[in-house]
MMTF fields as JSON, N, C-alpha, C and O atoms, coordinates in Angstrom:
{
  "mmtfVersion": "1.0.0",
  "mmtfProducer": "UNKNOWN",
  "numBonds": 695,
  "numAtoms": 696,
  "numGroups": 174,
  "numChains": 1,
  "numModels": 1,
  "chainsPerModel": [1],
  "groupsPerChain": [174],
  "chainIdList": ["A"],
  "bondAtomList": [4, 2, 8, 6, 12, 10, 16, 14, 20, 18, 24, 22, 28, 26, 32, 30, 36, 34, 40, 38, 44, 42, 48, 46, 52, 50, 56, 54, 60, 58, 64, 62, 68, 66, 72, 70, 76, 74, 80, 78, 84, 82, 88, 86, 92, 90, 96, 94, 100, 98, 104, 102, 108, 106, 112, 110, 116, 114, 120, 118, 124, 122, 128, 126, 132, 130, 136, 134, 140, 138, 144, 142, 148, 146, 152, 150, 156, 154, 160, 158, 164, 162, 168, 166, 172, 170, 176, 174, 180, 178, 184, 182, 188, 186, 192, 190, 196, 194, 200, 198, 204, 202, 208, 206, 212, 210, 216, 214, 220, 218, 224, 222, 228, 226, 232, 230, 236, 234, 240, 238, 244, 242, 248, 246, 252, 250, 256, 254, 260, 258, 264, 262, 268, 266, 272, 270, 276, 274, 280, 278, 284, 282, 288, 286, 292, 290, 296, 294, 300, 298, 304, 302, 308, 306, 312, 310, 316, 314, 320, 318, 324, 322, 328, 326, 332, 330, 336, 334, 340, 338, 344, 342, 348, 346, 352, 350, 356, 354, 360, 358, 364, 362, 368, 366, 372, 370, 376, 374, 380, 378, 384, 382, 388, 386, 392, 390, 396, 394, 400, 398, 404, 402, 408, 406, 412, 410, 416, 414, 420, 418, 424, 422, 428, 426, 432, 430, 436, 434, 440, 438, 444, 442, 448, 446, 452, 450, 456, 454, 460, 458, 464, 462, 468, 466, 472, 470, 476, 474, 480, 478, 484, 482, 488, 486, 492, 490, 496, 494, 500, 498, 504, 502, 508, 506, 512, 510, 516, 514, 520, 518, 524, 522, 528, 526, 532, 530, 536, 534, 540, 538, 544, 542, 548, 546, 552, 550, 556, 554, 560, 558, 564, 562, 568, 566, 572, 570, 576, 574, 580, 578, 584, 582, 588, 586, 592, 590, 596, 594, 600, 598, 604, 602, 608, 606, 612, 610, 616, 614, 620, 618, 624, 622, 628, 626, 632, 630, 636, 634, 640, 638, 644, 642, 648, 646, 652, 650, 656, 654, 660, 658, 664, 662, 668, 666, 672, 670, 676, 674, 680, 678, 684, 682, 688, 686, 692, 690],
  "bondOrderList": [1, 1, 1, 1, 1, 1, 1, 1, 1, 1, 1, 1, 1, 1, 1, 1, 1, 1, 1, 1, 1, 1, 1, 1, 1, 1, 1, 1, 1, 1, 1, 1, 1, 1, 1, 1, 1, 1, 1, 1, 1, 1, 1, 1, 1, 1, 1, 1, 1, 1, 1, 1, 1, 1, 1, 1, 1, 1, 1, 1, 1, 1, 1, 1, 1, 1, 1, 1, 1, 1, 1, 1, 1, 1, 1, 1, 1, 1, 1, 1, 1, 1, 1, 1, 1, 1, 1, 1, 1, 1, 1, 1, 1, 1, 1, 1, 1, 1, 1, 1, 1, 1, 1, 1, 1, 1, 1, 1, 1, 1, 1, 1, 1, 1, 1, 1, 1, 1, 1, 1, 1, 1, 1, 1, 1, 1, 1, 1, 1, 1, 1, 1, 1, 1, 1, 1, 1, 1, 1, 1, 1, 1, 1, 1, 1, 1, 1, 1, 1, 1, 1, 1, 1, 1, 1, 1, 1, 1, 1, 1, 1, 1, 1, 1, 1, 1, 1, 1, 1, 1, 1, 1, 1],
  "groupList": [{"groupName": "UNK", "atomNameList": ["N", "CA", "C", "O"], "elementList": ["N", "C", "C", "O"], "formalChargeList": [0, 0, 0, 0], "bondAtomList": [1, 0, 2, 1, 3, 2], "bondOrderList": [1, 1, 2], "singleLetterCode": "X", "chemCompType": "L-PEPTIDE LINKING"}],
  "groupTypeList": [0, 0, 0, 0, 0, 0, 0, 0, 0, 0, 0, 0, 0, 0, 0, 0, 0, 0, 0, 0, 0, 0, 0, 0, 0, 0, 0, 0, 0, 0, 0, 0, 0, 0, 0, 0, 0, 0, 0, 0, 0, 0, 0, 0, 0, 0, 0, 0, 0, 0, 0, 0, 0, 0, 0, 0, 0, 0, 0, 0, 0, 0, 0, 0, 0, 0, 0, 0, 0, 0, 0, 0, 0, 0, 0, 0, 0, 0, 0, 0, 0, 0, 0, 0, 0, 0, 0, 0, 0, 0, 0, 0, 0, 0, 0, 0, 0, 0, 0, 0, 0, 0, 0, 0, 0, 0, 0, 0, 0, 0, 0, 0, 0, 0, 0, 0, 0, 0, 0, 0, 0, 0, 0, 0, 0, 0, 0, 0, 0, 0, 0, 0, 0, 0, 0, 0, 0, 0, 0, 0, 0, 0, 0, 0, 0, 0, 0, 0, 0, 0, 0, 0, 0, 0, 0, 0, 0, 0, 0, 0, 0, 0, 0, 0, 0, 0, 0, 0, 0, 0, 0, 0, 0, 0],
  "groupIdList": [1, 2, 3, 4, 5, 6, 7, 8, 9, 10, 11, 12, 13, 14, 15, 16, 17, 18, 19, 20, 21, 22, 23, 24, 25, 26, 27, 28, 29, 30, 31, 32, 33, 34, 35, 36, 37, 38, 39, 40, 41, 42, 43, 44, 45, 46, 47, 48, 49, 50, 51, 52, 53, 54, 55, 56, 57, 58, 59, 60, 61, 62, 63, 64, 65, 66, 67, 68, 69, 70, 71, 72, 73, 74, 75, 76, 77, 78, 79, 80, 81, 82, 83, 84, 85, 86, 87, 88, 89, 90, 91, 92, 93, 94, 95, 96, 97, 98, 99, 100, 101, 102, 103, 104, 105, 106, 107, 108, 109, 110, 111, 112, 113, 114, 115, 116, 117, 118, 119, 120, 121, 122, 123, 124, 125, 126, 127, 128, 129, 130, 131, 132, 133, 134, 135, 136, 137, 138, 139, 140, 141, 142, 143, 144, 145, 146, 147, 148, 149, 150, 151, 152, 153, 154, 155, 156, 157, 158, 159, 160, 161, 162, 163, 164, 165, 166, 167, 168, 169, 170, 171, 172, 173, 174],
  "secStructList": [7, 7, 7, 7, 7, 7, 1, 3, 3, 7, 3, 3, 3, 7, 7, 3, 3, 3, 3, 7, 7, 1, 1, 7, 5, 7, 7, 7, 7, 3, 3, 3, 7, 6, 6, 7, 1, 7, 6, 6, 3, 3, 3, 3, 3, 3, 3, 3, 7, 7, 5, 7, 1, 1, 3, 3, 3, 3, 3, 3, 3, 3, 3, 3, 3, 3, 3, 3, 6, 6, 3, 3, 7, 4, 4, 4, 1, 3, 3, 7, 7, 7, 5, 7, 3, 3, 3, 3, 3, 3, 7, 3, 3, 3, 3, 3, 3, 3, 7, 7, 3, 3, 3, 3, 7, 7, 1, 1, 7, 5, 7, 7, 7, 7, 3, 3, 3, 3, 3, 6, 7, 7, 7, 6, 6, 7, 7, 3, 3, 3, 3, 3, 7, 7, 7, 5, 7, 1, 1, 3, 3, 3, 3, 3, 7, 3, 3, 3, 3, 3, 7, 6, 6, 7, 7, 4, 4, 4, 3, 3, 3, 3, 3, 3, 7, 3, 3, 3, 3, 3, 3, 7, 7, 7],
  "xCoordList": [128.942, 130.204, 130.375, 129.826, 131.154, 131.387, 132.792, 133.703, 132.958, 134.307, 134.987, 134.373, 136.235, 136.976, 137.159, 137.604, 136.813, 136.94, 138.431, 139.161, 138.88, 140.308, 140.74, 141.924, 139.828, 140.223, 140.526, 139.748, 141.652, 142.104, 141.369, 141.179, 140.966, 140.337, 141.383, 142.03, 141.546, 142.442, 141.58, 140.825, 141.704, 140.959, 141.909, 143.034, 141.442, 142.244, 141.556, 140.423, 142.245, 141.714, 141.724, 142.641, 140.699, 140.631, 141.743, 142.241, 142.117, 143.026, 142.193, 141.11, 142.698, 141.968, 142.954, 144.041, 142.565, 143.412, 142.547, 141.421, 143.097, 142.447, 143.486, 144.571, 143.13, 143.95, 143.769, 142.671, 144.843, 144.791, 143.633, 143.484, 142.815, 141.719, 141.581, 140.601, 142.572, 142.558, 141.764, 141.776, 141.072, 140.29, 140.909, 141.567, 140.701, 141.277, 140.681, 139.504, 141.498, 141.048, 140.99, 141.987, 139.82, 139.645, 138.846, 138.141, 138.958, 138.161, 138.081, 139.079, 136.885, 136.727, 136.309, 135.866, 136.451, 136.062, 137.078, 138.246, 136.611, 137.496, 136.851, 135.653, 137.667, 137.193, 137.819, 138.763, 137.286, 137.872, 137.672, 136.846, 138.422, 138.378, 136.938, 136.297, 136.453, 135.063, 134.954, 135.924, 133.765, 133.476, 133.929, 133.883, 134.365, 134.85, 133.801, 133.673, 133.062, 132.091, 130.942, 130.452, 130.529, 129.349, 128.108, 128.076, 127.111, 125.88, 125.311, 125.162, 125.0, 124.445, 125.477, 125.12, 126.762, 127.802, 128.138, 128.188, 128.366, 128.639, 129.959, 130.133, 130.883, 132.169, 132.079, 131.622, 132.514, 132.673, 134.104, 134.696, 134.644, 136.011, 136.041, 135.233, 136.981, 137.218, 138.513, 139.555, 138.419, 139.582, 139.855, 138.953, 141.1, 141.469, 142.694, 143.668, 142.629, 143.729, 143.247, 142.069, 144.144, 143.768, 145.01, 146.119, 144.797, 145.873, 145.227, 144.159, 145.887, 145.339, 146.253, 145.782, 147.572, 148.52, 149.096, 148.943, 149.757, 150.312, 151.224, 152.082, 151.028, 151.83, 150.986, 149.922, 151.473, 150.726, 150.682, 151.551, 149.66, 149.51, 148.872, 148.126, 149.171, 148.577, 147.118, 146.765, 146.291, 144.909, 144.87, 145.013, 144.674, 144.901, 143.62, 142.74, 143.536, 142.48, 142.896, 143.92, 142.103, 142.476, 141.745, 142.206, 140.603, 139.891, 138.882, 138.526, 138.428, 137.405, 136.648, 137.109, 135.485, 134.646, 133.703, 133.243, 133.419, 132.414, 131.297, 131.537, 130.071, 128.921, 127.899, 127.725, 127.235, 126.069, 124.932, 124.788, 124.123, 123.108, 123.823, 124.626, 123.531, 124.196, 125.386, 126.014, 125.698, 126.762, 128.076, 128.122, 129.151, 130.484, 131.046, 131.256, 131.285, 131.824, 133.193, 133.627, 133.879, 135.186, 136.162, 136.949, 136.116, 137.055, 136.903, 137.782, 135.811, 135.598, 136.358, 136.336, 137.024, 137.689, 139.175, 139.614, 139.938, 141.367, 141.587, 141.126, 142.292, 142.552, 144.029, 144.892, 144.312, 145.671, 145.981, 145.122, 147.19, 147.614, 146.814, 146.743, 146.211, 145.442, 146.371, 147.56, 145.818, 146.591, 146.186, 145.008, 147.189, 146.927, 146.568, 147.051, 145.722, 145.497, 146.399, 147.119, 146.36, 147.152, 146.236, 145.426, 146.379, 145.671, 146.69, 147.78, 146.336, 147.287, 146.633, 145.529, 147.338, 146.942, 147.953, 149.16, 147.46, 148.335, 148.275, 147.337, 149.305, 149.425, 148.353, 147.91, 147.954, 147.08, 147.965, 149.019, 147.541, 148.268, 147.745, 146.547, 148.655, 148.29, 149.201, 150.421, 148.608, 149.385, 149.108, 147.958, 150.187, 150.107, 150.594, 151.727, 149.741, 150.074, 149.918, 148.849, 150.999, 150.912, 150.252, 150.235, 149.721, 148.955, 149.818, 151.022, 149.165, 149.748, 149.059, 147.838, 149.85, 149.281, 150.134, 151.298, 149.542, 150.298, 149.695, 148.552, 150.497, 150.032, 151.011, 152.1, 150.613, 151.489, 152.406, 152.008, 153.636, 154.644, 154.129, 153.644, 154.252, 153.901, 154.895, 154.668, 156.015, 157.046, 156.755, 157.585, 155.59, 155.215, 155.316, 154.873, 155.901, 156.097, 154.758, 153.749, 154.789, 153.626, 153.851, 154.858, 152.898, 152.913, 151.497, 150.525, 151.4, 150.093, 150.317, 151.01, 149.731, 150.01, 149.045, 149.056, 148.216, 147.256, 147.946, 148.759, 147.606, 148.072, 146.828, 146.011, 146.699, 145.55, 145.961, 147.035, 145.091, 145.326, 144.425, 143.205, 145.042, 144.272, 144.744, 145.545, 144.25, 144.533, 143.563, 142.4, 144.021, 143.159, 142.879, 141.915, 143.72, 143.56, 143.968, 144.257, 143.982, 144.303, 143.052, 141.935, 143.241, 142.152, 141.659, 142.448, 140.363, 139.773, 140.576, 140.896, 140.898, 141.658, 143.162, 143.927, 143.591, 145.02, 145.281, 144.345, 146.55, 146.871, 148.237, 149.115, 148.398, 149.687, 149.483, 148.417, 150.539, 150.581, 151.655, 152.581, 151.515, 152.357, 153.084, 152.539, 154.338, 155.126, 155.466, 156.424, 154.644, 154.829, 155.847, 155.645, 156.956, 158.064, 158.249, 159.118, 157.431, 157.551, 157.208, 156.211, 158.046, 157.8, 158.541, 159.6, 157.962, 158.605, 158.187, 157.037, 159.134, 158.844, 159.051, 158.242, 160.141, 160.455, 159.841, 159.528, 159.665, 159.092, 159.835, 161.065, 159.057, 159.605, 158.696, 157.555, 159.218, 158.444, 159.314, 160.492, 158.72, 159.401, 158.457, 157.236, 159.045, 158.242, 157.668, 158.333, 156.415, 155.805, 156.17, 155.366, 157.414, 157.978, 157.292, 156.778, 157.301, 156.753, 157.302, 157.801, 157.197, 157.491, 156.233, 155.343, 156.17, 155.019, 155.493, 156.557, 154.674, 154.904, 153.627, 152.542, 153.766, 152.576, 152.057, 152.832, 150.732, 150.099, 150.345, 150.584, 150.285, 150.459, 149.451, 148.271, 149.923, 149.045, 148.972, 148.368, 149.583, 149.624, 150.959, 152.015, 150.912, 152.14, 152.536, 151.75, 153.765, 154.261, 154.161, 153.888, 154.376, 154.36, 153.008, 152.928, 151.942, 150.603, 150.278, 149.217, 151.203, 150.935, 152.082, 153.247, 151.737, 152.704, 152.449, 151.498, 153.294, 153.048, 153.921, 155.141, 153.272, 153.971, 153.727, 152.605, 154.796, 154.638, 154.79, 155.671, 153.905, 153.936, 153.932, 153.062, 154.934, 155.003, 154.228, 154.423, 153.336, 152.703, 153.729, 154.876, 153.332, 154.246, 153.705, 152.501, 154.641, 154.327, 154.943, 156.132, 154.127, 154.59, 154.31, 153.2, 155.348, 155.183, 155.337, 156.373, 154.279, 154.311, 154.837, 154.59, 155.564, 156.078, 154.903, 153.851, 155.118, 154.122, 154.155, 155.224, 152.979, 152.934, 152.607, 152.529],
  "yCoordList": [228.25, 227.669, 227.911, 228.856, 227.023, 227.11, 227.622, 227.407, 228.296, 228.67, 227.448, 226.712, 227.219, 226.073, 226.261, 227.316, 225.235, 225.28, 225.224, 224.408, 226.07, 226.143, 225.218, 224.894, 224.787, 223.857, 222.494, 221.968, 221.939, 220.654, 219.493, 219.493, 218.517, 217.312, 216.205, 215.937, 215.561, 214.411, 213.205, 213.234, 212.148, 210.911, 209.935, 209.724, 209.344, 208.385, 207.021, 206.883, 206.02, 204.653, 204.096, 204.37, 203.312, 202.691, 201.665, 201.088, 201.452, 200.369, 199.301, 199.585, 198.075, 196.974, 195.858, 195.789, 194.99, 193.84, 192.701, 192.904, 191.506, 190.322, 189.226, 189.282, 188.235, 187.04, 186.18, 186.095, 185.551, 184.69, 183.699, 183.007, 183.637, 182.657, 182.0, 181.302, 182.225, 181.591, 182.351, 181.977, 183.416, 184.203, 185.586, 186.079, 186.217, 187.541, 188.607, 188.549, 189.564, 190.753, 191.895, 192.216, 192.504, 193.688, 194.693, 194.32, 195.957, 196.987, 198.154, 198.82, 198.391, 199.448, 200.787, 201.69, 200.904, 202.14, 203.255, 203.018, 204.471, 205.64, 206.807, 206.804, 207.789, 209.065, 210.151, 209.899, 211.358, 212.459, 213.76, 213.84, 214.757, 216.068, 216.569, 216.68, 216.865, 217.311, 218.819, 219.553, 219.265, 220.688, 221.357, 222.583, 220.578, 221.164, 221.064, 221.976, 219.979, 219.765, 220.76, 221.069, 221.25, 222.117, 221.278, 220.076, 221.913, 221.214, 220.491, 221.072, 219.214, 218.403, 217.629, 216.696, 217.994, 217.251, 215.991, 216.012, 214.897, 213.606, 213.052, 212.9, 212.755, 212.168, 210.657, 210.164, 209.934, 208.486, 208.142, 208.766, 207.152, 206.718, 205.202, 204.505, 204.705, 203.268, 202.987, 203.581, 202.06, 201.67, 200.204, 199.37, 199.887, 198.506, 198.074, 198.816, 196.873, 196.238, 194.893, 194.726, 193.942, 192.627, 191.922, 192.115, 191.107, 190.287, 189.054, 189.14, 187.899, 186.649, 186.036, 185.543, 186.063, 185.468, 186.532, 187.731, 186.076, 186.982, 188.021, 187.695, 189.263, 190.372, 191.62, 191.712, 192.591, 193.83, 194.137, 193.715, 194.876, 195.312, 196.686, 197.036, 197.453, 198.784, 198.661, 197.811, 199.517, 199.682, 201.057, 202.08, 201.085, 202.302, 202.865, 202.124, 204.186, 204.871, 204.836, 205.41, 204.164, 204.02, 205.01, 205.306, 205.521, 206.54, 207.228, 206.728, 208.394, 209.126, 210.016, 210.322, 210.415, 211.262, 212.049, 211.544, 213.292, 214.09, 214.361, 214.813, 214.074, 214.285, 215.191, 215.176, 215.975, 216.741, 216.185, 216.506, 215.336, 214.603, 213.663, 212.835, 213.789, 212.945, 213.642, 213.083, 214.851, 215.632, 215.456, 215.603, 215.139, 215.007, 216.409, 217.179, 216.729, 218.051, 217.921, 218.825, 216.791, 216.541, 217.675, 218.062, 218.202, 219.244, 220.534, 221.395, 220.673, 221.88, 221.833, 222.799, 220.723, 220.535, 220.273, 219.765, 220.629, 220.347, 219.156, 219.156, 218.152, 216.958, 216.872, 217.044, 216.603, 216.333, 214.864, 214.096, 214.494, 213.099, 212.227, 212.516, 211.162, 210.238, 209.527, 209.354, 209.122, 208.443, 206.968, 206.632, 206.099, 204.659, 204.219, 204.779, 203.219, 202.516, 201.293, 201.039, 200.536, 199.314, 198.155, 198.244, 197.073, 195.828, 194.89, 194.706, 194.291, 193.433, 192.122, 192.1, 191.035, 189.701, 189.295, 189.337, 188.901, 188.455, 186.933, 186.286, 186.386, 184.927, 184.344, 184.985, 183.108, 182.338, 181.648, 181.11, 181.667, 180.982, 179.55, 179.323, 178.597, 177.179, 176.505, 176.664, 175.757, 174.953, 173.486, 173.049, 172.735, 171.287, 170.599, 170.809, 169.79, 169.141, 167.641, 167.148, 166.905, 165.445, 164.966, 165.672, 163.773, 163.214, 162.966, 162.724, 163.034, 162.59, 161.279, 161.167, 160.279, 158.958, 158.267, 158.615, 157.283, 156.524, 155.132, 154.878, 154.25, 152.902, 152.285, 152.81, 151.196, 150.443, 149.568, 149.061, 149.396, 148.617, 147.217, 146.491, 146.855, 145.502, 144.963, 143.912, 145.699, 145.25, 145.616, 145.366, 146.206, 146.597, 148.121, 148.844, 148.596, 150.033, 150.779, 150.297, 151.962, 152.853, 153.917, 154.624, 154.019, 155.079, 155.63, 154.945, 156.88, 157.472, 158.483, 159.483, 158.22, 159.001, 160.165, 160.784, 160.464, 161.557, 162.923, 163.136, 163.832, 165.219, 166.111, 165.969, 167.02, 167.926, 169.301, 169.806, 169.897, 171.231, 172.218, 172.058, 173.249, 174.279, 175.66, 175.778, 176.692, 178.066, 178.428, 178.027, 179.185, 179.553, 178.354, 178.365, 177.32, 176.138, 176.429, 177.566, 175.377, 175.508, 175.914, 175.612, 176.601, 176.952, 175.657, 174.745, 175.58, 174.402, 174.032, 174.889, 172.74, 172.255, 172.338, 171.808, 173.003, 173.097, 172.305, 171.901, 172.086, 171.345, 170.714, 171.163, 169.655, 168.987, 167.498, 167.046, 166.75, 165.337, 165.216, 166.025, 164.203, 164.091, 162.756, 161.72, 162.809, 161.608, 161.627, 162.269, 160.896, 160.864, 159.776, 158.606, 160.182, 159.26, 158.936, 158.142, 159.55, 159.305, 157.866, 157.319, 157.263, 155.888, 155.673, 156.255, 154.824, 154.471, 153.05, 152.66, 152.278, 150.897, 150.678, 150.009, 151.243, 151.043, 152.149, 153.222, 151.897, 152.91, 154.244, 154.284, 155.341, 156.695, 157.549, 157.182, 158.695, 159.635, 160.147, 160.447, 160.243, 160.787, 161.707, 161.566, 162.665, 163.505, 162.654, 161.756, 162.949, 162.29, 163.129, 163.911, 162.938, 163.753, 163.47, 162.378, 164.496, 164.344, 165.431, 166.459, 165.178, 166.192, 166.328, 165.48, 167.398, 167.583, 168.05, 168.652, 167.757, 168.206, 168.886, 168.309, 170.118, 170.831, 170.197, 169.811, 170.092, 169.541, 170.463, 171.658, 169.906, 170.681, 171.827, 171.631, 173.017, 174.186, 174.93, 176.0, 174.375, 175.049, 175.787, 175.158, 177.099, 177.897, 178.192, 178.739, 177.821, 178.033, 179.498, 179.798, 180.412, 181.836, 182.375, 183.487, 181.605, 182.039, 181.634, 181.973, 180.902, 180.362, 180.639, 180.682, 180.823, 180.859, 179.544, 179.443, 178.54, 177.188, 176.912, 177.068, 176.499, 176.099, 174.608, 174.125, 173.879, 172.46, 172.261, 172.836, 171.431, 171.102, 169.581, 168.903, 169.056, 167.609, 167.203, 167.749, 166.224, 165.596, 164.681, 164.615, 163.981, 163.073, 161.659, 161.423, 160.725, 159.287, 158.792, 158.99, 158.146, 157.695, 156.207, 155.734, 155.474, 154.082, 154.066, 154.449, 153.613, 153.509, 152.143, 151.14, 152.11, 150.838, 149.975, 150.474, 148.675, 147.74, 147.859, 147.834, 147.989, 148.143, 146.838, 146.785],
  "zCoordList": [21.649, 22.093, 23.599, 24.165, 24.221, 25.663, 25.923, 25.123, 27.041, 27.442, 28.026, 28.798, 27.675, 28.212, 29.72, 30.171, 30.488, 31.94, 32.281, 31.719, 33.18, 33.466, 34.592, 34.688, 35.44, 36.508, 35.898, 35.102, 36.278, 35.727, 36.408, 37.624, 35.613, 36.143, 36.16, 35.148, 37.317, 37.439, 37.799, 38.771, 37.003, 37.245, 37.926, 37.473, 39.02, 39.778, 39.755, 40.216, 39.219, 39.201, 40.622, 41.396, 40.962, 42.287, 42.463, 41.496, 43.72, 44.101, 44.791, 45.303, 44.804, 45.431, 45.758, 45.184, 46.681, 47.003, 47.516, 47.969, 47.432, 47.983, 48.141, 47.562, 48.932, 49.083, 47.83, 47.281, 47.389, 46.208, 46.311, 47.319, 45.257, 45.221, 43.854, 43.591, 42.979, 41.662, 40.615, 39.442, 41.018, 40.067, 39.914, 40.83, 38.751, 38.518, 39.439, 39.795, 39.81, 40.535, 39.529, 38.883, 39.401, 38.568, 39.386, 40.324, 39.03, 39.678, 38.702, 38.427, 38.186, 37.18, 37.79, 37.079, 39.103, 39.784, 39.625, 39.316, 39.841, 39.742, 40.479, 40.762, 40.776, 41.306, 40.445, 39.696, 40.559, 39.798, 40.559, 41.469, 40.186, 40.829, 40.83, 39.785, 42.017, 42.134, 41.967, 42.157, 41.611, 41.541, 40.26, 40.158, 39.276, 38.025, 36.921, 36.104, 36.89, 35.808, 35.908, 36.994, 34.749, 34.688, 35.007, 34.743, 35.566, 35.943, 34.725, 33.65, 34.919, 33.844, 33.048, 32.329, 33.156, 32.445, 33.24, 34.47, 32.521, 33.166, 32.622, 31.413, 33.539, 33.166, 33.332, 34.363, 32.321, 32.432, 32.054, 31.173, 32.724, 32.441, 32.332, 32.945, 31.544, 31.439, 32.193, 31.919, 33.156, 33.955, 33.683, 33.775, 33.348, 33.032, 33.812, 33.935, 34.33, 35.036, 35.53, 35.843, 35.6, 36.099, 36.627, 36.128, 37.639, 38.195, 38.813, 39.42, 38.654, 39.192, 40.24, 41.265, 39.987, 40.926, 41.864, 41.63, 42.924, 43.932, 43.296, 42.475, 43.683, 43.168, 43.081, 43.694, 42.306, 42.089, 40.604, 39.841, 40.205, 38.818, 38.827, 39.742, 37.805, 37.678, 37.248, 36.43, 37.81, 37.386, 36.712, 37.382, 35.381, 34.6, 33.998, 33.56, 33.986, 33.252, 31.782, 31.413, 30.938, 29.531, 28.627, 27.524, 29.097, 28.313, 29.212, 30.279, 28.754, 29.498, 28.534, 27.434, 28.977, 28.136, 29.041, 30.065, 28.651, 29.351, 28.352, 27.233, 28.781, 27.902, 28.583, 29.801, 27.746, 28.177, 27.335, 26.155, 27.981, 27.211, 26.267, 26.696, 24.963, 23.956, 23.302, 22.403, 23.745, 23.115, 23.87, 25.091, 23.13, 23.726, 23.971, 23.033, 25.25, 25.61, 26.273, 26.986, 26.038, 26.638, 26.337, 27.201, 25.135, 24.707, 25.514, 25.471, 26.238, 27.044, 28.37, 29.133, 28.643, 29.931, 29.753, 28.721, 30.777, 30.807, 31.746, 32.888, 31.248, 32.055, 32.399, 31.538, 33.675, 34.101, 33.864, 33.431, 34.148, 34.008, 34.966, 36.16, 34.445, 35.287, 36.264, 35.996, 37.39, 38.431, 38.446, 38.569, 38.319, 38.362, 39.77, 40.754, 39.848, 41.1, 41.111, 40.146, 42.2, 42.311, 42.668, 43.591, 41.928, 42.243, 42.861, 42.319, 44.003, 44.706, 45.119, 45.662, 44.851, 45.318, 46.375, 46.136, 47.55, 48.639, 48.761, 48.294, 49.402, 49.531, 50.457, 51.409, 50.146, 51.029, 52.06, 51.722, 53.296, 54.367, 54.467, 54.637, 54.36, 54.439, 55.451, 55.404, 56.36, 57.307, 57.016, 56.969, 56.821, 56.589, 57.867, 58.301, 58.454, 59.728, 59.596, 59.236, 59.892, 59.874, 61.17, 62.178, 61.115, 62.228, 63.464, 63.374, 64.607, 65.873, 66.205, 66.097, 66.612, 66.878, 67.937, 68.134, 68.618, 69.618, 69.773, 69.394, 70.338, 70.671, 71.664, 71.893, 72.229, 73.133, 72.293, 71.245, 72.763, 72.046, 71.718, 72.586, 70.407, 69.972, 68.946, 68.346, 68.746, 67.815, 66.371, 65.497, 66.098, 64.737, 64.635, 65.528, 63.539, 63.352, 63.36, 62.845, 63.957, 63.955, 62.879, 62.889, 61.953, 60.936, 60.85, 61.17, 60.411, 60.147, 59.028, 59.217, 57.869, 56.659, 56.437, 55.373, 57.428, 57.289, 57.425, 58.324, 56.519, 56.587, 56.505, 55.596, 57.455, 57.513, 56.995, 57.323, 56.183, 55.626, 56.367, 56.392, 56.975, 57.666, 57.218, 56.29, 57.876, 57.462, 56.361, 56.407, 55.364, 54.24, 53.335, 52.57, 53.422, 52.569, 51.132, 50.76, 50.35, 48.93, 48.164, 48.583, 47.039, 46.14, 45.483, 45.237, 45.2, 44.549, 43.308, 42.485, 43.184, 42.041, 42.239, 41.433, 43.315, 43.619, 44.895, 45.585, 45.204, 46.421, 46.342, 45.605, 47.123, 47.222, 47.435, 47.854, 47.133, 47.507, 48.589, 48.657, 49.424, 50.613, 50.642, 50.261, 51.107, 51.35, 52.835, 53.266, 53.613, 55.067, 55.38, 55.054, 56.026, 56.27, 57.747, 58.106, 58.606, 60.036, 60.385, 59.914, 61.217, 61.668, 62.983, 63.221, 63.831, 65.103, 65.464, 65.261, 66.001, 66.383, 67.876, 68.52, 68.441, 69.859, 70.71, 70.195, 72.018, 72.905, 72.796, 72.765, 72.738, 72.622, 71.766, 71.484, 71.356, 70.535, 69.398, 69.59, 68.21, 67.037, 66.287, 66.365, 65.551, 64.664, 63.543, 63.026, 63.168, 62.011, 60.782, 60.276, 60.318, 59.241, 57.908, 57.666, 57.048, 55.703, 54.802, 55.261, 53.513, 52.501, 51.655, 51.706, 50.883, 49.996, 48.637, 48.497, 47.638, 46.273, 45.813, 45.883, 45.34, 44.87, 43.591, 42.716, 43.49, 42.299, 41.104, 41.274, 39.909, 38.689, 38.673, 38.966, 38.331, 38.304, 39.63, 39.707, 40.676, 41.972, 42.068, 42.118, 42.092, 42.125, 43.565, 44.338, 43.917, 45.281, 45.682, 46.844, 44.749, 45.038, 45.475, 45.997, 45.27, 45.686, 47.118, 47.641, 47.755, 49.088, 50.05, 49.655, 51.302, 52.401, 53.142, 53.917, 52.905, 53.423, 54.633, 54.591, 55.713, 56.942, 57.146, 56.989, 57.499, 57.812, 59.315, 59.954, 59.859, 61.287, 61.395, 60.846, 62.123, 62.301, 63.54, 64.627, 63.349, 64.49, 65.158, 64.716, 66.209, 66.885, 66.873, 66.966, 66.754, 66.843, 68.136, 68.387, 68.953, 70.28, 70.449, 70.204, 70.877, 71.288, 72.817, 73.36, 73.483, 74.948, 75.369, 74.699, 76.484, 77.032, 77.486, 77.884, 77.411, 77.937, 79.455, 80.066, 80.058, 81.512, 82.193, 83.421]
}
């Protein structure tokens, strides 16, 4: 029989983070109090946690075991309360910019319905549709205004969306 080790072992689940990409974030890593295990003893732990959308979730130690070869020697050790890690998904930055366009006055309205997506962009299969309402007919400059509607399955909370209006310019006939 072995003497019970008096130093307490605390297992700490790893923390991790990433920008939203539509896939789950998991991390099964952990650390534990060093210098307590007897030579040849091996501690293994199971860490579980997952998050896909923007926010945080606990990464928890759900079980652990200490083995010497094939023999379970967990009972020879004292374990303190495990420490949770944190899994975090941060927002993707997306900038939506309507086109800038110009022409010389010809009495016909100038419109340009192009919208460019920059920054981190949308995750594959996600995105938006655009209703570009900017128009100008007489000489001058106006914002190329637009609104957007997120596609089904695209959650606004996963994105930090900025809109930038391009300009539409009608130049005077020279």
